[in-house]
Short mmCIF file of C-alpha atoms in Angstrom, two decimals:
data_model
loop_
_atom_site.label_atom_id
_atom_site.label_comp_id
_atom_site.label_asym_id
_atom_site.label_seq_id
_atom_site.Cartn_x
_atom_site.Cartn_y
_atom_site.Cartn_z
CA UNK A 1 -29.28 34.76 -66.98
CA UNK A 2 -27.70 31.61 -65.81
CA UNK A 3 -29.24 32.21 -62.17
CA UNK A 4 -32.95 32.96 -64.05
CA UNK A 5 -32.62 29.88 -66.15
CA UNK A 6 -31.46 27.58 -62.48
CA UNK A 7 -34.84 28.88 -60.92
CA UNK A 8 -37.35 28.13 -64.26
CA UNK A 9 -35.54 24.64 -63.97
CA UNK A 10 -36.06 23.91 -60.29
CA UNK A 11 -39.84 25.36 -60.51
CA UNK A 12 -40.40 22.88 -63.23
CA UNK A 13 -38.78 20.55 -61.64
CA UNK A 14 -40.99 20.67 -58.15
CA UNK A 15 -44.17 21.08 -60.88
CA UNK A 16 -42.90 17.30 -62.60
CA UNK A 17 -42.77 15.56 -58.99
CA UNK A 18 -45.70 17.28 -57.55
CA UNK A 19 -48.04 15.94 -60.50
CA UNK A 20 -45.78 12.92 -60.64
CA UNK A 21 -47.08 12.28 -57.10
CA UNK A 22 -50.02 13.14 -57.17
CA UNK A 23 -50.45 10.29 -59.84
CA UNK A 24 -48.68 7.76 -57.78
CA UNK A 25 -51.52 8.64 -55.19
CA UNK A 26 -54.16 7.16 -57.50
CA UNK A 27 -53.13 4.22 -58.00
CA UNK A 28 -51.99 3.29 -54.80
CA UNK A 29 -53.26 2.75 -51.37
CA UNK A 30 -57.04 2.88 -51.34
CA UNK A 31 -57.57 3.40 -54.59
CA UNK A 32 -55.42 0.12 -56.01
CA UNK A 33 -57.82 -1.71 -53.49
CA UNK A 34 -60.84 0.11 -54.73
CA UNK A 35 -59.97 -1.52 -58.21
CA UNK A 36 -58.72 -4.78 -56.68
CA UNK A 37 -61.85 -5.44 -54.64
CA UNK A 38 -63.98 -4.86 -57.84
CA UNK A 39 -61.94 -7.45 -59.88
CA UNK A 40 -62.84 -9.61 -57.62
CA UNK A 41 -59.23 -9.79 -55.71
CA UNK A 42 -58.80 -11.75 -52.80
CA UNK A 43 -57.21 -9.70 -49.68
CA UNK A 44 -53.83 -12.02 -50.32
CA UNK A 45 -53.61 -11.61 -54.09
CA UNK A 46 -54.07 -7.80 -53.36
CA UNK A 47 -51.16 -7.99 -50.74
CA UNK A 48 -48.78 -9.88 -53.42
CA UNK A 49 -49.52 -7.78 -56.06
CA UNK A 50 -48.34 -4.82 -53.55
CA UNK A 51 -45.19 -6.74 -53.34
CA UNK A 52 -44.18 -7.89 -56.61
CA UNK A 53 -45.18 -4.01 -57.27
CA UNK A 54 -42.16 -3.12 -53.88
CA UNK A 55 -39.56 -5.61 -56.14
CA UNK A 56 -39.47 -2.83 -59.13
CA UNK A 57 -36.46 -1.00 -57.79
CA UNK A 58 -34.66 -4.18 -59.22
CA UNK A 59 -35.99 -2.83 -62.97
CA UNK A 60 -33.93 0.09 -61.75
CA UNK A 61 -30.68 -2.19 -63.28
CA UNK A 62 -32.01 -2.42 -66.52
CA UNK A 63 -31.35 1.34 -66.94
CA UNK A 64 -27.82 0.92 -66.45
CA UNK A 65 -27.92 -0.34 -69.87
CA UNK A 66 -29.56 2.93 -71.49
CA UNK A 67 -26.18 4.75 -72.75
CA UNK A 68 -27.61 8.05 -74.57
CA UNK A 69 -26.05 11.61 -74.33
CA UNK A 70 -29.16 12.93 -74.46
CA UNK A 71 -31.59 11.82 -72.26
CA UNK A 72 -34.60 13.93 -72.24
CA UNK A 73 -36.71 12.96 -75.33
CA UNK A 74 -35.97 9.24 -73.41
CA UNK A 75 -37.27 9.92 -69.89
CA UNK A 76 -39.80 12.08 -71.50
CA UNK A 77 -41.62 9.08 -73.79
CA UNK A 78 -40.99 6.07 -71.11
CA UNK A 79 -42.61 9.10 -68.62
CA UNK A 80 -45.92 9.01 -70.82
CA UNK A 81 -45.88 5.40 -71.77
CA UNK A 82 -45.80 4.54 -67.48
CA UNK A 83 -48.30 7.01 -67.36
CA UNK A 84 -51.03 5.61 -69.89
CA UNK A 85 -50.55 2.41 -68.31
CA UNK A 86 -51.33 3.63 -65.32
CA UNK A 87 -54.50 5.56 -66.42
CA UNK A 88 -55.18 1.78 -68.59
CA UNK A 89 -55.58 0.32 -65.20
CA UNK A 90 -58.99 2.50 -64.67
CA UNK A 91 -60.62 0.76 -68.42
CA UNK A 92 -59.77 -2.91 -67.18
CA UNK A 93 -63.17 -2.70 -65.65
CA UNK A 94 -64.79 -1.70 -68.56
CA UNK A 95 -63.91 -4.59 -70.60
CA UNK A 96 -66.29 -7.33 -71.55
CA UNK A 97 -63.88 -10.40 -70.22
CA UNK A 98 -64.37 -13.10 -67.51
CA UNK A 99 -63.52 -11.98 -64.49
CA UNK A 100 -60.39 -14.03 -64.26
CA UNK A 101 -58.90 -12.33 -67.72
CA UNK A 102 -59.70 -8.76 -66.86
CA UNK A 103 -57.83 -9.81 -63.34
CA UNK A 104 -54.49 -11.36 -65.41
CA UNK A 105 -54.72 -8.08 -68.09
CA UNK A 106 -54.76 -5.58 -64.68
CA UNK A 107 -51.94 -7.43 -63.33
CA UNK A 108 -50.25 -7.52 -66.32
CA UNK A 109 -50.60 -3.42 -66.91
CA UNK A 110 -49.82 -3.01 -63.28
CA UNK A 111 -46.33 -4.69 -64.03
CA UNK A 112 -45.52 -3.33 -67.26
CA UNK A 113 -46.27 0.35 -65.73
CA UNK A 114 -44.45 -0.26 -62.56
CA UNK A 115 -41.57 -1.98 -64.80
CA UNK A 116 -41.30 1.17 -67.57
CA UNK A 117 -41.44 3.68 -64.16
CA UNK A 118 -38.20 2.11 -63.06
CA UNK A 119 -35.93 1.83 -65.54
CA UNK A 120 -36.33 5.53 -66.57
CA UNK A 121 -36.53 6.84 -62.88
CA UNK A 122 -32.26 6.77 -62.10
CA UNK A 123 -32.21 8.84 -65.58
CA UNK A 124 -34.99 11.39 -64.66
CA UNK A 125 -33.53 11.81 -61.26
CA UNK A 126 -30.10 12.73 -62.62
CA UNK A 127 -30.89 15.01 -64.81
CA UNK A 128 -33.05 16.81 -62.67
CA UNK A 129 -31.29 17.27 -60.10
CA UNK A 130 -28.03 17.85 -62.11
CA UNK A 131 -29.91 21.07 -62.52
CA UNK A 132 -29.79 22.34 -58.74
CA UNK A 133 -27.06 23.71 -57.38
CA UNK A 134 -25.10 21.77 -54.90
CA UNK A 135 -24.93 24.62 -52.68
CA UNK A 136 -28.86 24.48 -52.31
CA UNK A 137 -29.93 20.38 -53.10
CA UNK A 138 -30.82 20.56 -49.14
CA UNK A 139 -33.42 23.47 -48.79
CA UNK A 140 -34.84 22.52 -52.32
CA UNK A 141 -35.55 18.84 -51.53
CA UNK A 142 -37.26 19.95 -48.85
CA UNK A 143 -38.87 22.18 -50.83
CA UNK A 144 -39.95 19.84 -53.47
CA UNK A 145 -41.09 17.31 -50.78
CA UNK A 146 -42.93 20.31 -49.10
CA UNK A 147 -45.13 21.28 -52.25
CA UNK A 148 -45.55 17.72 -52.82
CA UNK A 149 -46.80 16.59 -49.58
CA UNK A 150 -49.38 19.62 -49.14
CA UNK A 151 -50.85 19.49 -52.76
CA UNK A 152 -50.70 15.66 -52.26
CA UNK A 153 -53.26 16.19 -48.74
CA UNK A 154 -55.25 18.71 -50.60
CA UNK A 155 -55.49 16.25 -54.02
CA UNK A 156 -56.35 13.09 -51.91
CA UNK A 157 -59.35 14.42 -50.08
CA UNK A 158 -60.84 15.60 -53.41
CA UNK A 159 -60.61 12.43 -54.49
CA UNK A 160 -61.43 10.66 -51.45
CA UNK A 161 -64.41 12.48 -51.33
CA UNK A 162 -65.17 11.91 -55.11
CA UNK A 163 -65.06 8.01 -55.49
CA UNK A 164 -66.99 7.78 -51.80
CA UNK A 165 -69.53 9.44 -52.96
CA UNK A 166 -70.21 7.79 -56.64
CA UNK A 167 -69.57 4.63 -54.35
CA UNK A 168 -72.23 5.91 -52.12
CA UNK A 169 -74.65 6.17 -54.95
CA UNK A 170 -73.60 2.68 -56.52
CA UNK A 171 -71.28 4.39 -59.34
CA UNK A 172 -68.35 3.65 -58.85
CA UNK A 173 -67.24 2.97 -62.67
CA UNK A 174 -68.54 6.78 -62.54
CA UNK A 175 -65.52 7.09 -59.86
CA UNK A 176 -62.90 5.08 -62.21
CA UNK A 177 -63.74 6.85 -65.48
CA UNK A 178 -63.00 10.11 -63.45
CA UNK A 179 -60.03 8.63 -62.05
CA UNK A 180 -58.46 7.63 -65.36
CA UNK A 181 -59.27 10.83 -67.16
CA UNK A 182 -57.40 12.65 -63.60
CA UNK A 183 -54.07 10.61 -64.12
CA UNK A 184 -54.34 11.77 -68.24
CA UNK A 185 -54.76 15.12 -67.30
CA UNK A 186 -52.27 15.28 -64.93
CA UNK A 187 -49.82 12.81 -67.53
CA UNK A 188 -50.08 16.01 -70.18
CA UNK A 189 -49.02 18.86 -67.07
CA UNK A 190 -46.21 16.42 -66.44
CA UNK A 191 -45.34 16.29 -69.70
CA UNK A 192 -45.20 19.69 -70.56
CA UNK A 193 -43.09 20.25 -67.63
CA UNK A 194 -40.21 18.00 -68.74
CA UNK A 195 -40.17 19.29 -72.24
CA UNK A 196 -39.83 22.91 -70.86
CA UNK A 197 -37.07 21.45 -68.62
CA UNK A 198 -33.77 22.14 -69.81
CA UNK A 199 -31.47 19.15 -71.97
CA UNK A 200 -28.43 17.93 -70.08
CA UNK A 201 -25.82 15.71 -71.45
CA UNK A 202 -24.28 12.23 -70.28
CA UNK A 203 -21.59 10.55 -70.97
CA UNK A 204 -21.85 7.46 -73.11
CA UNK A 205 -17.95 6.00 -72.10
CA UNK A 206 -19.74 2.91 -71.14
CA UNK A 207 -21.89 2.29 -74.11
CA UNK A 208 -20.70 -1.27 -74.45
CA UNK A 209 -20.06 -2.38 -71.23
CA UNK A 210 -21.93 -5.10 -69.91
CA UNK A 211 -24.77 -5.15 -67.22
CA UNK A 212 -22.97 -7.10 -64.50
CA UNK A 213 -19.66 -5.24 -65.73
CA UNK A 214 -21.19 -2.31 -64.73
CA UNK A 215 -22.33 -2.68 -61.79
CA UNK A 216 -18.93 -4.22 -60.51
CA UNK A 217 -17.79 -0.67 -61.49
CA UNK A 218 -20.36 1.44 -59.77
CA UNK A 219 -19.57 -0.88 -56.09
CA UNK A 220 -15.49 -0.42 -57.09
CA UNK A 221 -16.46 3.10 -55.59
CA UNK A 222 -15.84 2.60 -51.91
CA UNK A 223 -18.64 4.95 -50.98
CA UNK A 224 -21.09 3.28 -53.16
CA UNK A 225 -20.32 0.55 -51.39
CA UNK A 226 -21.00 2.64 -48.04
CA UNK A 227 -24.47 4.19 -49.10
CA UNK A 228 -25.52 0.96 -50.74
CA UNK A 229 -25.11 -0.87 -46.99
CA UNK A 230 -27.05 2.36 -45.49
CA UNK A 231 -29.84 1.84 -47.98
CA UNK A 232 -30.17 -1.97 -47.39
CA UNK A 233 -30.21 -1.63 -43.75
CA UNK A 234 -32.75 1.11 -43.44
CA UNK A 235 -35.18 -0.64 -46.29
CA UNK A 236 -34.50 -4.05 -43.74
CA UNK A 237 -35.57 -1.79 -40.73
CA UNK A 238 -38.52 -0.61 -42.02
CA UNK A 239 -39.32 -3.90 -44.37
CA UNK A 240 -39.15 -5.82 -41.06
CA UNK A 241 -41.97 -2.90 -38.88
CA UNK A 242 -43.58 -0.77 -40.96
CA UNK A 243 -46.29 -3.19 -43.41
CA UNK A 244 -47.06 -4.52 -40.29
CA UNK A 245 -47.99 -1.81 -38.31
CA UNK A 246 -51.40 -0.75 -39.47
CA UNK A 247 -52.93 -4.45 -38.68
CA UNK A 248 -51.94 -4.24 -35.39
CA UNK A 249 -52.84 -0.42 -34.61
CA UNK A 250 -56.58 -1.35 -35.78
CA UNK A 251 -56.69 -4.79 -34.25
CA UNK A 252 -54.73 -5.03 -31.10
CA UNK A 253 -54.86 -1.35 -30.35
CA UNK A 254 -58.65 -0.93 -31.45
CA UNK A 255 -57.79 2.98 -33.26
CA UNK A 256 -60.41 3.75 -35.71
CA UNK A 257 -59.67 4.20 -38.53
CA UNK A 258 -60.78 7.94 -38.50
CA UNK A 259 -58.07 8.31 -35.81
CA UNK A 260 -55.42 6.62 -37.68
CA UNK A 261 -55.88 8.76 -40.67
CA UNK A 262 -55.95 12.17 -38.13
CA UNK A 263 -52.75 11.11 -36.93
CA UNK A 264 -51.51 10.62 -40.79
CA UNK A 265 -52.66 13.95 -41.14
CA UNK A 266 -50.58 15.11 -38.24
CA UNK A 267 -47.70 12.78 -39.66
CA UNK A 268 -48.06 15.33 -43.04
CA UNK A 269 -47.82 18.18 -41.02
CA UNK A 270 -44.44 17.78 -38.94
CA UNK A 271 -42.77 16.26 -41.97
CA UNK A 272 -44.13 19.60 -44.31
CA UNK A 273 -42.62 21.58 -41.01
CA UNK A 274 -39.20 20.30 -40.61
CA UNK A 275 -38.02 19.45 -44.27
CA UNK A 276 -37.24 22.87 -44.51
CA UNK A 277 -35.37 23.15 -41.59
CA UNK A 278 -33.35 20.05 -42.14
CA UNK A 279 -32.53 20.50 -45.68
CA UNK A 280 -30.78 24.33 -44.79
CA UNK A 281 -29.19 22.11 -41.72
CA UNK A 282 -28.01 19.30 -44.40
CA UNK A 283 -26.75 22.12 -46.90
CA UNK A 284 -24.56 24.20 -43.67
CA UNK A 285 -22.99 20.90 -42.47
CA UNK A 286 -24.10 17.75 -44.45
CA UNK A 287 -26.24 15.48 -45.50
CA UNK A 288 -24.99 12.42 -43.44
CA UNK A 289 -25.08 13.93 -40.48
CA UNK A 290 -28.64 15.13 -41.23
CA UNK A 291 -29.35 11.96 -41.46
CA UNK A 292 -27.89 11.12 -38.00
CA UNK A 293 -30.67 13.62 -36.38
CA UNK A 294 -33.11 11.52 -38.41
CA UNK A 295 -32.60 8.02 -37.77
CA UNK A 296 -32.62 9.14 -33.69
CA UNK A 297 -36.50 9.78 -34.74
CA UNK A 298 -36.64 6.93 -36.44
CA UNK A 299 -35.81 4.98 -33.54
CA UNK A 300 -37.50 6.67 -31.08
CA UNK A 301 -40.56 6.02 -33.72
CA UNK A 302 -39.93 2.21 -33.77
CA UNK A 303 -39.69 2.03 -30.15
CA UNK A 304 -42.82 3.55 -29.56
CA UNK A 305 -44.76 0.98 -31.39
CA UNK A 306 -42.09 -1.06 -28.88
CA UNK A 307 -44.40 0.01 -25.92
CA UNK A 308 -47.62 -0.17 -27.11
CA UNK A 309 -49.72 -2.26 -25.09
CA UNK A 310 -53.49 -3.18 -26.01
CA UNK A 311 -54.74 -1.57 -23.14
CA UNK A 312 -58.03 0.57 -21.50
CA UNK A 313 -55.73 2.47 -19.10
CA UNK A 314 -54.15 6.53 -20.37
CA UNK A 315 -55.37 9.93 -18.90
CA UNK A 316 -58.47 11.40 -19.37
CA UNK A 317 -57.58 14.58 -21.63
CA UNK A 318 -61.33 17.01 -22.42
CA UNK A 319 -63.57 14.49 -21.45
CA UNK A 320 -61.33 11.80 -24.39
CA UNK A 321 -60.15 8.67 -23.10
CA UNK A 322 -57.15 8.67 -24.68
CA UNK A 323 -55.15 5.15 -24.15
CA UNK A 324 -51.14 4.44 -23.04
CA UNK A 325 -51.47 2.61 -26.58
CA UNK A 326 -53.32 5.73 -28.57
CA UNK A 327 -50.10 7.85 -27.07
CA UNK A 328 -47.61 5.70 -28.48
CA UNK A 329 -48.70 5.79 -31.89
CA UNK A 330 -49.00 9.60 -31.39
CA UNK A 331 -45.76 9.90 -30.67
CA UNK A 332 -44.89 6.87 -33.64
CA UNK A 333 -46.53 8.92 -36.20
CA UNK A 334 -44.75 12.36 -34.88
CA UNK A 335 -41.73 11.32 -34.93
CA UNK A 336 -41.65 8.92 -37.97
CA UNK A 337 -42.66 12.51 -39.54
CA UNK A 338 -39.23 14.01 -38.40
CA UNK A 339 -37.31 11.10 -39.36
CA UNK A 340 -38.92 10.67 -43.09
CA UNK A 341 -38.23 14.69 -42.93
CA UNK A 342 -35.20 14.03 -43.85
CA UNK A 343 -34.26 10.80 -45.00
CA UNK A 344 -35.49 9.76 -48.62
CA UNK A 345 -34.14 12.70 -49.67
CA UNK A 346 -30.98 12.76 -47.62
CA UNK A 347 -30.00 8.73 -48.71
CA UNK A 348 -30.36 9.93 -52.72
CA UNK A 349 -28.17 13.09 -51.92
CA UNK A 350 -25.24 11.12 -50.52
CA UNK A 351 -24.85 9.52 -54.09
CA UNK A 352 -24.63 13.23 -55.64
CA UNK A 353 -21.98 13.92 -52.11
CA UNK A 354 -19.41 11.17 -53.13
CA UNK A 355 -20.41 9.32 -56.70
CA UNK A 356 -19.22 11.82 -59.84
CA UNK A 357 -22.09 12.78 -62.26
CA UNK A 358 -21.10 10.27 -64.63
CA UNK A 359 -22.18 7.66 -62.76
CA UNK A 360 -24.69 8.92 -60.48
CA UNK A 361 -27.23 7.46 -62.45
CA UNK A 362 -25.74 3.88 -62.67
CA UNK A 363 -25.08 3.74 -58.45
CA UNK A 364 -28.65 4.92 -57.94
CA UNK A 365 -30.31 2.31 -59.56
CA UNK A 366 -27.86 -0.15 -57.66
CA UNK A 367 -28.48 0.98 -54.59
CA UNK A 368 -32.37 1.56 -54.79
CA UNK A 369 -32.32 -2.46 -56.54
CA UNK A 370 -30.64 -4.31 -53.97
CA UNK A 371 -32.18 -2.32 -50.93
CA UNK A 372 -35.53 -2.58 -52.46
CA UNK A 373 -35.31 -6.54 -52.85
CA UNK A 374 -33.66 -6.86 -49.49
CA UNK A 375 -36.27 -4.63 -47.63
CA UNK A 376 -39.30 -7.33 -49.49
CA UNK A 377 -37.26 -10.63 -48.14
CA UNK A 378 -36.98 -8.97 -45.05
CA UNK A 379 -40.97 -8.23 -45.05
CA UNK A 380 -41.22 -11.82 -45.67
CA UNK A 381 -39.70 -13.27 -42.97
CA UNK A 382 -41.24 -11.08 -40.85
CA UNK A 383 -44.42 -12.02 -41.75
CA UNK A 384 -43.29 -15.48 -41.08
CA UNK A 385 -42.50 -14.65 -37.47
CA UNK A 386 -45.57 -13.01 -37.35
CA UNK A 387 -47.36 -16.27 -37.81
CA UNK A 388 -45.17 -17.65 -35.80
CA UNK A 389 -45.92 -15.88 -32.51
CA UNK A 390 -49.51 -15.24 -33.17
CA UNK A 391 -49.69 -19.36 -33.27
CA UNK A 392 -47.95 -19.57 -30.16
CA UNK A 393 -50.71 -17.65 -28.42
CA UNK A 394 -48.88 -13.85 -28.82
CA UNK A 395 -45.97 -15.18 -26.36
CA UNK A 396 -42.43 -15.82 -26.71
CA UNK A 397 -40.97 -17.82 -24.03
CA UNK A 398 -43.97 -17.46 -22.02
CA UNK A 399 -43.89 -13.98 -21.73
CA UNK A 400 -47.00 -11.90 -23.47
CA UNK A 401 -45.74 -9.93 -26.18
CA UNK A 402 -46.83 -9.07 -29.60
CA UNK A 403 -45.41 -9.74 -32.94
CA UNK A 404 -45.57 -6.49 -34.35
CA UNK A 405 -43.20 -5.46 -30.53
CA UNK A 406 -40.82 -7.78 -31.74
CA UNK A 407 -40.73 -6.38 -34.91
CA UNK A 408 -40.17 -2.83 -33.95
CA UNK A 409 -37.64 -3.86 -31.60
CA UNK A 410 -36.05 -5.18 -34.28
CA UNK A 411 -35.99 -2.58 -36.33
CA UNK A 412 -35.45 0.11 -33.41
CA UNK A 413 -32.05 -2.60 -33.04
CA UNK A 414 -31.43 -2.21 -36.66
CA UNK A 415 -31.70 1.81 -36.50
CA UNK A 416 -28.84 2.33 -33.44
CA UNK A 417 -27.00 -0.04 -35.94
CA UNK A 418 -27.36 2.05 -39.16
CA UNK A 419 -26.33 5.40 -36.21
CA UNK A 420 -23.29 3.60 -35.83
CA UNK A 421 -21.88 2.48 -39.00
CA UNK A 422 -22.98 6.50 -40.03
CA UNK A 423 -21.00 7.96 -37.61
CA UNK A 424 -18.01 5.89 -38.06
CA UNK A 425 -18.07 4.73 -41.83
CA UNK A 426 -19.27 7.80 -43.40
CA UNK A 427 -19.32 11.16 -40.76
CA UNK A 428 -15.31 10.48 -39.28
CA UNK A 429 -14.60 10.21 -42.85
CA UNK A 430 -16.29 13.53 -43.65
CA UNK A 431 -13.74 14.88 -40.45
CA UNK A 432 -11.20 13.54 -42.57
#
């Protein structure tokens, strides 16, 4: 009976995560860009908006102030509010207001939506993950990610074709209506999945403590300090390189959007194929040792872009000219797919390995908040370096080099530092 209850909850958690992932697709990337373009946002304003959203992790600190013995009702209500706000984004274009006022309302709604999402997120993760047996967390999180990724590919294809269809007909507002209705339907399924999931009680002993006191309590745990530093270093590495790689591939390497889209699909397939194997390895050995493997592939991914020079030279494969730049990008997407098959789930699972149940949500909020902030700051600084190198004719000390190559080299070096810290600070401790 107990096993059946666990299986039911795990199925519902996978369903909840998949539906939430579908909603996140419709309010990000090209869908968000389509909305902001229609509303008259400039490219720079859209970029600033994306940066503000990435800082939403800081709102997770507020979740530490919320203490309830039973979290289910709170999580469900806040999740509904968050997703209704997302759906409302597609209503803004229909307002009979000035363009400036619509843009202001749009920004206010999306910031509020991510505020609500981040306040509830640590509580929801702690609730859902507590329903998964510790001995299968690696395989379970892999299965959860596989279902989301495979479903996400099909969902993205269908929604993308729908938007393109109405856009070509000059009826983009019809696409907005369908997107809004889709979010609402997904929200209903998402809500039902949580309502059917079993309740778990939390410890409310820290209810009267102030926020900074709770942050201090979380940081007293030396394991939390190490995991937070690991989170921060990884967010710095990715914050330096990843936001600028797409532009480099399109402009300097002259890759078509179709080619990059194919690489994205290849990466997702590799990630799906590797997720369960890495999860199984983590369950048998440890999540820290699994991370060691993943960071090796992350290092190779950064290194691939470092050596990706714009050139027409390459190899002829079945009549197709595969330039060295294209080969490097294929290697980048493939190795990055292997790395991300384990990194995200492993970093969170480290919290569940080393932190007691009662303080997991707080520890997760602290680590994700500070690492998100550092990731944003590293992207900002990297942007200044990109401008400097490009203004100097893409050269440093007289050597011809592109800014993104320098950034990926820096990210590769940081990743080596992460692997050393992981080995010396966490894995060696596990051996003892």
